[in-house]
Short mmCIF file of C-alpha atoms and ligand atoms in Angstrom, two decimals:
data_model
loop_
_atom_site.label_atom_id
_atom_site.label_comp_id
_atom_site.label_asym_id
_atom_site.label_seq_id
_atom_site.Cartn_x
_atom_site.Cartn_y
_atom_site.Cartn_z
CA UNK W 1 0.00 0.00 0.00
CA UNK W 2 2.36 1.91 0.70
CA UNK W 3 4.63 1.58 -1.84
CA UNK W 4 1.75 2.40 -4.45
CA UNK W 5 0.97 5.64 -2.79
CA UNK W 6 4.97 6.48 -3.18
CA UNK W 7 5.19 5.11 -6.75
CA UNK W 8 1.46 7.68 -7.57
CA UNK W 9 3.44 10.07 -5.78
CA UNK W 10 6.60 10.06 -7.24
CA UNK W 11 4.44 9.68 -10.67
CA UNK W 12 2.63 12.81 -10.67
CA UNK W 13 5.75 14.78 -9.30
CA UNK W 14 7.69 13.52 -12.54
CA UNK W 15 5.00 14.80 -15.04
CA UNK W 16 4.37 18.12 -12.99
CA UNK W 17 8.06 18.55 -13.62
CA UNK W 18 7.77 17.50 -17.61
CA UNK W 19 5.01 19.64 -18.23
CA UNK W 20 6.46 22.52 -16.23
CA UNK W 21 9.77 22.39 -18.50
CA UNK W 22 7.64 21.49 -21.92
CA UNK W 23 5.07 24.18 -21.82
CA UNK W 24 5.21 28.04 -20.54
CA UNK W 25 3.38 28.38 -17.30
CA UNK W 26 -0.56 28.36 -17.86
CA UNK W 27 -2.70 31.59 -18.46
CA UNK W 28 -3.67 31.77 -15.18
CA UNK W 29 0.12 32.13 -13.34
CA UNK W 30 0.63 35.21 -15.36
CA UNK W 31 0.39 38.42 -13.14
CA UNK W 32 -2.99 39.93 -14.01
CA UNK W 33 -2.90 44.07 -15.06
CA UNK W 34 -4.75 46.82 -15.98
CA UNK W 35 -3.26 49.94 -17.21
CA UNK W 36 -4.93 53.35 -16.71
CA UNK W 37 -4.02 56.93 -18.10
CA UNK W 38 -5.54 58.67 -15.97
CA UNK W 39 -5.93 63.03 -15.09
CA UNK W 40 -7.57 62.37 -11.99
CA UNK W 41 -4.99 62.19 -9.35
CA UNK W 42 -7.05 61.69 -6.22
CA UNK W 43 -5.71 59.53 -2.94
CA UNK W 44 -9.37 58.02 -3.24
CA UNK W 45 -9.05 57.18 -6.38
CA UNK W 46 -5.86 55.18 -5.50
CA UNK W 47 -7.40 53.36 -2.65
CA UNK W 48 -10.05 51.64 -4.67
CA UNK W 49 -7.36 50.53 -6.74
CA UNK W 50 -5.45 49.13 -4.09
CA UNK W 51 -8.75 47.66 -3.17
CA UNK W 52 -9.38 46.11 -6.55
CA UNK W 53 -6.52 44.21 -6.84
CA UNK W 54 -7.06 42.62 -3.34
CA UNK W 55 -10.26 41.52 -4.68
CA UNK W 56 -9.71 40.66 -7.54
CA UNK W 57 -6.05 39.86 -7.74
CA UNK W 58 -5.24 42.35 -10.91
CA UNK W 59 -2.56 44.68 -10.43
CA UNK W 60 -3.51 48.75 -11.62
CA UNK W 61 -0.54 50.60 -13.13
CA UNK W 62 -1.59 54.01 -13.33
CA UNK W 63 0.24 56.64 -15.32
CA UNK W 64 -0.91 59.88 -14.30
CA UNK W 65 -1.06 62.55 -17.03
CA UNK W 66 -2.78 66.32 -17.78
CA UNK W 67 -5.76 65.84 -19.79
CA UNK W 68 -4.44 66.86 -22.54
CA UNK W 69 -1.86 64.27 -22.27
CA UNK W 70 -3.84 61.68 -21.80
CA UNK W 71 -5.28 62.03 -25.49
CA UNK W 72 -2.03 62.93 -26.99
CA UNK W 73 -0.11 59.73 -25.44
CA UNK W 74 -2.27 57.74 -27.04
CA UNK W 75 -2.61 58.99 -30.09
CA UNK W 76 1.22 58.86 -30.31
CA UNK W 77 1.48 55.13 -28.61
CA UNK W 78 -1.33 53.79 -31.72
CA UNK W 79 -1.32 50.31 -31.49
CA UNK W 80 1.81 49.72 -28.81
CA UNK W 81 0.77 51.34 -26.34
CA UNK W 82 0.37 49.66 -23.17
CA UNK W 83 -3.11 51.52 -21.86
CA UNK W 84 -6.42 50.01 -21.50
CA UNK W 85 -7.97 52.26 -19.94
CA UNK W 86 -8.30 56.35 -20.15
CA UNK W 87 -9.71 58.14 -16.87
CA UNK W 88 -10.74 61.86 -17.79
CA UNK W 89 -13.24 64.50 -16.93
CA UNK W 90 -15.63 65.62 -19.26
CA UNK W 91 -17.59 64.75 -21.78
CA UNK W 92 -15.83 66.72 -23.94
CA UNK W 93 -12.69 65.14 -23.74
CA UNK W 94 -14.17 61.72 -23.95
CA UNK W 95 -16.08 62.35 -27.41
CA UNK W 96 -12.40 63.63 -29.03
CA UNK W 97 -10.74 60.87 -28.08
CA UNK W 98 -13.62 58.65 -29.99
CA UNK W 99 -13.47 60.92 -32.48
CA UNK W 100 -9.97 60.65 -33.21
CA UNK W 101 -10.58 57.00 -33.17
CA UNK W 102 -8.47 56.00 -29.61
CA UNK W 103 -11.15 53.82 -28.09
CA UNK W 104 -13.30 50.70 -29.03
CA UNK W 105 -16.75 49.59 -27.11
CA UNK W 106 -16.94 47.96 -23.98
CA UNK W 107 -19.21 44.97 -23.72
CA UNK W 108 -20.82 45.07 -19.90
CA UNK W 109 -24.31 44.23 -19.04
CA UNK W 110 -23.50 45.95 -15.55
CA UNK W 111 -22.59 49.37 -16.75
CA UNK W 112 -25.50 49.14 -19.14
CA UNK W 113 -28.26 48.61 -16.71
CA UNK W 114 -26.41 51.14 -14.10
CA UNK W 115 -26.54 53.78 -16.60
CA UNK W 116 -28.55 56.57 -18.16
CA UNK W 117 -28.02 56.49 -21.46
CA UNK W 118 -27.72 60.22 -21.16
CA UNK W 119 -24.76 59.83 -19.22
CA UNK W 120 -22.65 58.20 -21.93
CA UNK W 121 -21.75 57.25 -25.29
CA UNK W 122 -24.27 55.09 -27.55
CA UNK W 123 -21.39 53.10 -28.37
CA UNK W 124 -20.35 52.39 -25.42
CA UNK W 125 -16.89 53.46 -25.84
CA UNK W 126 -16.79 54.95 -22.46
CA UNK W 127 -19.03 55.10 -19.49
CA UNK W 128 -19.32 57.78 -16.71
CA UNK W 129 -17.74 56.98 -13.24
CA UNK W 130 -19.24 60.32 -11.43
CA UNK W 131 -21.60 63.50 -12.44
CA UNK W 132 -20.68 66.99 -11.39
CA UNK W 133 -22.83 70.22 -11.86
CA UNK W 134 -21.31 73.32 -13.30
CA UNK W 135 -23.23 76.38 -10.79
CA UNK W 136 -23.28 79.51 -10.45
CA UNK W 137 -21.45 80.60 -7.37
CA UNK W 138 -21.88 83.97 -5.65
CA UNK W 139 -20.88 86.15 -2.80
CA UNK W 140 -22.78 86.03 0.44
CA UNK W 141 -22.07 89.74 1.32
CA UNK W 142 -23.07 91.66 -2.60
CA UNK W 143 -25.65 89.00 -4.39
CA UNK W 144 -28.98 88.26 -3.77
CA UNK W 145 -29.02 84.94 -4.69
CA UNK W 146 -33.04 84.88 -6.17
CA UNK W 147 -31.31 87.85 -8.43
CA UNK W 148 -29.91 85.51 -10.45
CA UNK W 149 -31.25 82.50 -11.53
CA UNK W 150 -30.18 81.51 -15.18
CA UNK W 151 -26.72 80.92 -16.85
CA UNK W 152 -28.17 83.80 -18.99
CA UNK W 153 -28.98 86.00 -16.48
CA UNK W 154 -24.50 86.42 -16.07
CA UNK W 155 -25.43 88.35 -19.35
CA UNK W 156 -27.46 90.71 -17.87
CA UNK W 157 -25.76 94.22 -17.57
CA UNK W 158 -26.89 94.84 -13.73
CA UNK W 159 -23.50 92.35 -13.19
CA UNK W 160 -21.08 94.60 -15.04
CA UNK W 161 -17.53 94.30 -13.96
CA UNK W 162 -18.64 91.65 -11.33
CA UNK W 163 -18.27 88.37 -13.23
CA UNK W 164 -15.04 86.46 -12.95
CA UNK W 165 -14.35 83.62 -15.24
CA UNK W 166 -11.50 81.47 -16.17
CA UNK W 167 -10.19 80.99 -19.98
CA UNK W 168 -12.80 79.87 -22.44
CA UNK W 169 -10.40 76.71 -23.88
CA UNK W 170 -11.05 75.09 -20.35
CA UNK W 171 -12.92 71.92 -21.04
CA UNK W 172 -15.89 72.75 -18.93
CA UNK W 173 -16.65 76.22 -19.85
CA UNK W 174 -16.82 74.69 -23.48
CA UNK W 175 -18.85 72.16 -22.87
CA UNK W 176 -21.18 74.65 -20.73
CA UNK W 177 -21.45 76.72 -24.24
CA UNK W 178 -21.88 74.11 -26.37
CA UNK W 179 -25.00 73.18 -24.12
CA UNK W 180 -26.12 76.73 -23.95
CA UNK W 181 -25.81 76.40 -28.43
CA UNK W 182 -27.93 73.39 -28.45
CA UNK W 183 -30.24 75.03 -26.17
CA UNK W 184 -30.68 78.37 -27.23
CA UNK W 185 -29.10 78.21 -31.16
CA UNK W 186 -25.98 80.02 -32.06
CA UNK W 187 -27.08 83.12 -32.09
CA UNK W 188 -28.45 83.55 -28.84
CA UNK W 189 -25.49 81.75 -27.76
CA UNK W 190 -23.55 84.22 -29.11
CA UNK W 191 -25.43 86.77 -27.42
CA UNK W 192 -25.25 85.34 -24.43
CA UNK W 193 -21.21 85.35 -24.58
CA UNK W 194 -21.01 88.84 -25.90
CA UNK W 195 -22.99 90.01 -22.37
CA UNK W 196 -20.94 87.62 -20.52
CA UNK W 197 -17.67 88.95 -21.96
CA UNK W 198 -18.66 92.62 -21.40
CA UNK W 199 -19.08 92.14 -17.44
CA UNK W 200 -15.92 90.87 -16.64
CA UNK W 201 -14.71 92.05 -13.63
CA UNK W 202 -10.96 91.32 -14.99
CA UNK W 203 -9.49 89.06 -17.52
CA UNK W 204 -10.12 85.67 -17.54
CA UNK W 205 -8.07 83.47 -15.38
CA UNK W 206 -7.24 80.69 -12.54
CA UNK W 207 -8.99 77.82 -12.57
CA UNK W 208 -12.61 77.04 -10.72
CA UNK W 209 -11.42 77.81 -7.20
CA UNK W 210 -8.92 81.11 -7.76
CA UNK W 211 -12.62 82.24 -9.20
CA UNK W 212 -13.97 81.11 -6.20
CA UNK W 213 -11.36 83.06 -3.80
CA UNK W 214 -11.41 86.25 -5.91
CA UNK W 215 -15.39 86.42 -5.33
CA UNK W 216 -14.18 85.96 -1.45
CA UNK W 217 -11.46 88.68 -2.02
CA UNK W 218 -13.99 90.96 -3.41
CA UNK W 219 -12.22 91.29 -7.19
CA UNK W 220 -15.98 90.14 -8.48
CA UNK W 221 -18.96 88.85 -7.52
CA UNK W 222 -20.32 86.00 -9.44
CA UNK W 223 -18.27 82.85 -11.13
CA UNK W 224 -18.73 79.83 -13.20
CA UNK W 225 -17.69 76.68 -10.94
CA UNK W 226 -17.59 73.32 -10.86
CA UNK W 227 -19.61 71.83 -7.59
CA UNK W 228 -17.34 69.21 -6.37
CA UNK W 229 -14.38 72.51 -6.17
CA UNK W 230 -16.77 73.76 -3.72
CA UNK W 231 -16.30 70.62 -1.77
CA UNK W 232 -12.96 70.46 -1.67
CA UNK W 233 -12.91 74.31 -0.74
CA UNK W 234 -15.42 73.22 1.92
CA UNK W 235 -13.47 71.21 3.78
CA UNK W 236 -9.92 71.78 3.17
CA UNK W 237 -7.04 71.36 5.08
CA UNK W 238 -6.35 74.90 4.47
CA UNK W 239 -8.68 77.43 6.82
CA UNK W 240 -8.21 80.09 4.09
CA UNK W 241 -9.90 77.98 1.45
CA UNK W 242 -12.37 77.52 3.88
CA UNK W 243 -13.25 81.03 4.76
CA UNK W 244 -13.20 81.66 1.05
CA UNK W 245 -16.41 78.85 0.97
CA UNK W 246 -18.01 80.40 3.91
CA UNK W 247 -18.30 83.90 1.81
CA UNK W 248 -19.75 82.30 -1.30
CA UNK W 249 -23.21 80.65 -1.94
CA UNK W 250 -23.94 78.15 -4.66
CA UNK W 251 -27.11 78.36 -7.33
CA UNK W 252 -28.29 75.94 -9.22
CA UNK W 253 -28.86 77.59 -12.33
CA UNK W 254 -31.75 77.29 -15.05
CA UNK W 255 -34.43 75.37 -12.29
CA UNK W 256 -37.35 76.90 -14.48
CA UNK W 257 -36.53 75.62 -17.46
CA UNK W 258 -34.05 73.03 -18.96
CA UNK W 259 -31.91 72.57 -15.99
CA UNK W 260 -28.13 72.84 -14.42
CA UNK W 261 -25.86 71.84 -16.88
CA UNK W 262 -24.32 68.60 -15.60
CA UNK W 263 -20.99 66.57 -16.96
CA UNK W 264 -18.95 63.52 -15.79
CA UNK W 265 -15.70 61.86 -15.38
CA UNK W 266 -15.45 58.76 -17.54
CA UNK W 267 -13.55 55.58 -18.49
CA UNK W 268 -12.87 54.72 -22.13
CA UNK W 269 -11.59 51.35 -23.45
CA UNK W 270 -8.78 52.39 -25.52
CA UNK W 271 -8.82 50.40 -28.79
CA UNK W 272 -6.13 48.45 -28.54
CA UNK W 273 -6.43 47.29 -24.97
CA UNK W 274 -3.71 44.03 -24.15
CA UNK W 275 -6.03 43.78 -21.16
CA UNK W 276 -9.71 43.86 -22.12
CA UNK W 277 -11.34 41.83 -19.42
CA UNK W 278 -9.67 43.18 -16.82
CA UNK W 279 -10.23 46.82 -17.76
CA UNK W 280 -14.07 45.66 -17.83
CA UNK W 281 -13.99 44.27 -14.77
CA UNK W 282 -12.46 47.51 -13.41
CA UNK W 283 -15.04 49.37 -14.94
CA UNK W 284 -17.62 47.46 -13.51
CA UNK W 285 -15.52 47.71 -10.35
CA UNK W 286 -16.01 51.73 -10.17
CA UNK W 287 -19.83 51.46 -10.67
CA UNK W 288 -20.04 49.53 -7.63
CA UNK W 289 -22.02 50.80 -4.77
CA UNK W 290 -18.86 50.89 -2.21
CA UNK W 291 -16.84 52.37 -5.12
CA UNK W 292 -19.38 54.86 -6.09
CA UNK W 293 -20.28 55.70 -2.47
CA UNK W 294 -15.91 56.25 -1.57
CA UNK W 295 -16.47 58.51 -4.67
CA UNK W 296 -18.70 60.68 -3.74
CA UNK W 297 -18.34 61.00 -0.56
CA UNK W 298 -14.30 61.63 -0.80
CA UNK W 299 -14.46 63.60 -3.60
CA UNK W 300 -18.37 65.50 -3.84
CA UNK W 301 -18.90 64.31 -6.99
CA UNK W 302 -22.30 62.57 -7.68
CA UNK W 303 -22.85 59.16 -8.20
CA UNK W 304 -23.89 57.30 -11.39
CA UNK W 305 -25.41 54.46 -9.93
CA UNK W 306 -28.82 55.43 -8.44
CA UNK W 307 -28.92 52.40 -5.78
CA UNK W 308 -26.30 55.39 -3.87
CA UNK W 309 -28.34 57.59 -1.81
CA UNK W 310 -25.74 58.65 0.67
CA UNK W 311 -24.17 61.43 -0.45
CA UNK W 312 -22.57 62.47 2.37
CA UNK W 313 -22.82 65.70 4.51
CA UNK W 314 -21.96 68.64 1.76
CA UNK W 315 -23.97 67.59 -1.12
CA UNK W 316 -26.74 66.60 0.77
CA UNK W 317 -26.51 69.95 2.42
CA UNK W 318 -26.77 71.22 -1.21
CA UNK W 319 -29.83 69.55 -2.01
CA UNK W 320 -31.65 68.31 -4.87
CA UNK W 321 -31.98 70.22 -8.52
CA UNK W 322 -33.21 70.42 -11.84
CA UNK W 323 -30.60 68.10 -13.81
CA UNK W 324 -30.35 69.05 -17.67
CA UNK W 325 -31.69 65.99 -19.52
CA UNK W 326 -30.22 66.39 -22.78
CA UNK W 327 -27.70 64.01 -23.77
CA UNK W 328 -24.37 64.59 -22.88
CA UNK W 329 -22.60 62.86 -26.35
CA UNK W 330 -25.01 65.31 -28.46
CA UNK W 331 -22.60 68.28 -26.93
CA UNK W 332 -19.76 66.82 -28.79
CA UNK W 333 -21.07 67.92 -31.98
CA UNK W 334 -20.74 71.64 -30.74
CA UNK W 335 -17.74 72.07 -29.43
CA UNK W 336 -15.95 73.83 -32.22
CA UNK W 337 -19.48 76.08 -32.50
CA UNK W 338 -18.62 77.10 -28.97
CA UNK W 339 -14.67 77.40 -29.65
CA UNK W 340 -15.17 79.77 -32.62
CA UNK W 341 -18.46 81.92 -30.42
CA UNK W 342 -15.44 82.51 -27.67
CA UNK W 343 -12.82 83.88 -29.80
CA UNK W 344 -15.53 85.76 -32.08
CA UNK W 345 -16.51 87.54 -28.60
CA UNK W 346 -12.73 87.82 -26.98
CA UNK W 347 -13.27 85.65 -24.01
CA UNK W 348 -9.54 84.63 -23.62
FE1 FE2 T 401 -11.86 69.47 -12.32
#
């Protein structure tokens, strides 16, 4: 007996070791990865990463990049280059880099049924991860906030010299205009951009919270921002970013009519992916209630998965609003409608 369990033994050991010299090691041995360009460079982000791979075993290299990179890399990389994934705000962004032919569709039932198609690209070439709301903010001490109620209303020459805004090639004030064009037409549009320009209280720049701070500091009174700036103003480590917050008020523009203009951070598949499955499953991975919820709650962003009702503390202190319904994607189409409006009405 027990010579036959030696002799099994010694057996199987002898054609582990022959098949371990005749064939490379299987599939499964070989360290998993997913590789991410990404523009978001949050510690949040990096801990749902970490926890991921303990999950799921797959190892995320991230290679942070500027926006602008991220799309450029890639296009330079074509078919070697190592990303499967691209992280990005806006939808802007996300609609060049399909148009320039970087990314090829997903295939996930989960991000499907999570969703709104409103939210993201009929091709499925990238999905939304969070929503933000582009608001109106204003200062506490000068504005009375029922005053103003419309992204129009910045137009309106009772605000002359008070508006501050940052340059017109950001990402989100173009994608704000290009909603306002598919709203409202060109022309009006162009109106709107022409009043806009003309009550500048000085010339655009800064990004969303150095608008923020200069409304504090009194150099203007009303600004374009993005909400989840607010949050981080809110409760930053630095007490004058937070007295900045405490001097400014937030409106959620349009409620009468067609809604806040709204836009998200998204994942595309880039279109020649090594690691397809795994960038899926990390995809699928950020849509999940604990990911979402670490998201919002980390970050102030809003979550794409409606099962998510805790927002936490600051954006449920901001309330609900009036979303603008219109498909994001559609903006794409008038982005350069918006680029040429700007420089026809000098907003640097
Ligand atoms: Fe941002």
């Amino acid at each position: 007996m027990k010579t036959s369990i030696f002799s099994l033994s010694a057996l199987s050991l002898l054609i582990l070791l022959w098949t371990g010299c005749a064939s490379p090691a299987p599939e499964a041995e070989k360290e998993q990865v997913v590789n991410l360009y990404s523009h978001r460079h949050y510690e949040s982000d990096q801990k749902l990463y970490d926890t991921f791979t303990q999950q799921t075993g797959i190892k995320v290299n991230v290679v942070e990049a500027s926006a602008d990179e991220v799309i450029t890399r890639l296009e330079a990389e074509g078919a070697n280059s190592p990303a499967d994934l691209i992280i990005t705000a806006d939808v802007g962004r996300l609609t060049r880099a399909k148009d320039l032919g970087l990314l090829q569709a997903f295939a996930s039932a989960v991000a499907d049924e999570i969703i709104n198609p409103n939210l993201s690209d009929p091709d499925k070439m990238w999905y939304p991860i969070t929503v933000r709301a582009r608001v109106i903010a204003y200062s506490k001490e000068r504005v009375k906030p029922e005053t103003i109620t419309s992204y129009e209303d910045l137009a309106d020459p009772l605000w002359a010299k008070k508006v501050l805004a940052r340059s017109s090639s950001n990402v989100y004030n173009q994608s704000l205009l290009a909603s306002v064009v598919a709203h409202l037409g060109e022309g009006d549009a162009e109106k709107w951009v022409q009043g806009m320009v003309a009550n500048f209280a000085r010339e655009p720049k800064g990004n969303d919270r150095d608008q923020v701070k200069d409304i504090a500091a009194g150099v203007g009174d009303l600004a374009l921002v993005n909400t989840y700036y607010m949050g981080l103003l809110a409760n930053s480590e630095d007490p004058a970013e937070r007295a900045a917050f405490e001097k400014v008020g937030i409106i959620f523009p349009n409620q009468q009519d067609r809604g806040t203009h709204i836009n998200v951070s998204g994942v595309g598949l880039t279109k020649h992916a090594p690691n397809k499955e795994n960038a899926t499953k990390l995809l699928e991975f950020l849509l999940s209630p604990a990911s979402q919820t670490a998201l919002v709650q980390e970050n102030y962003e809003y979550p794409v998965n409606s099962t998510v009702t805790d927002l936490g503390p600051f954006l449920m202190g901001l309330g609900e609003f009036v979303r603008d319904e219109y498909p994001l994607y559609k903006f794409g189409s008038y982005m350069d409608t918006a680029t040429d409006i700007s420089n026809r009405a000098g907003w640097k």
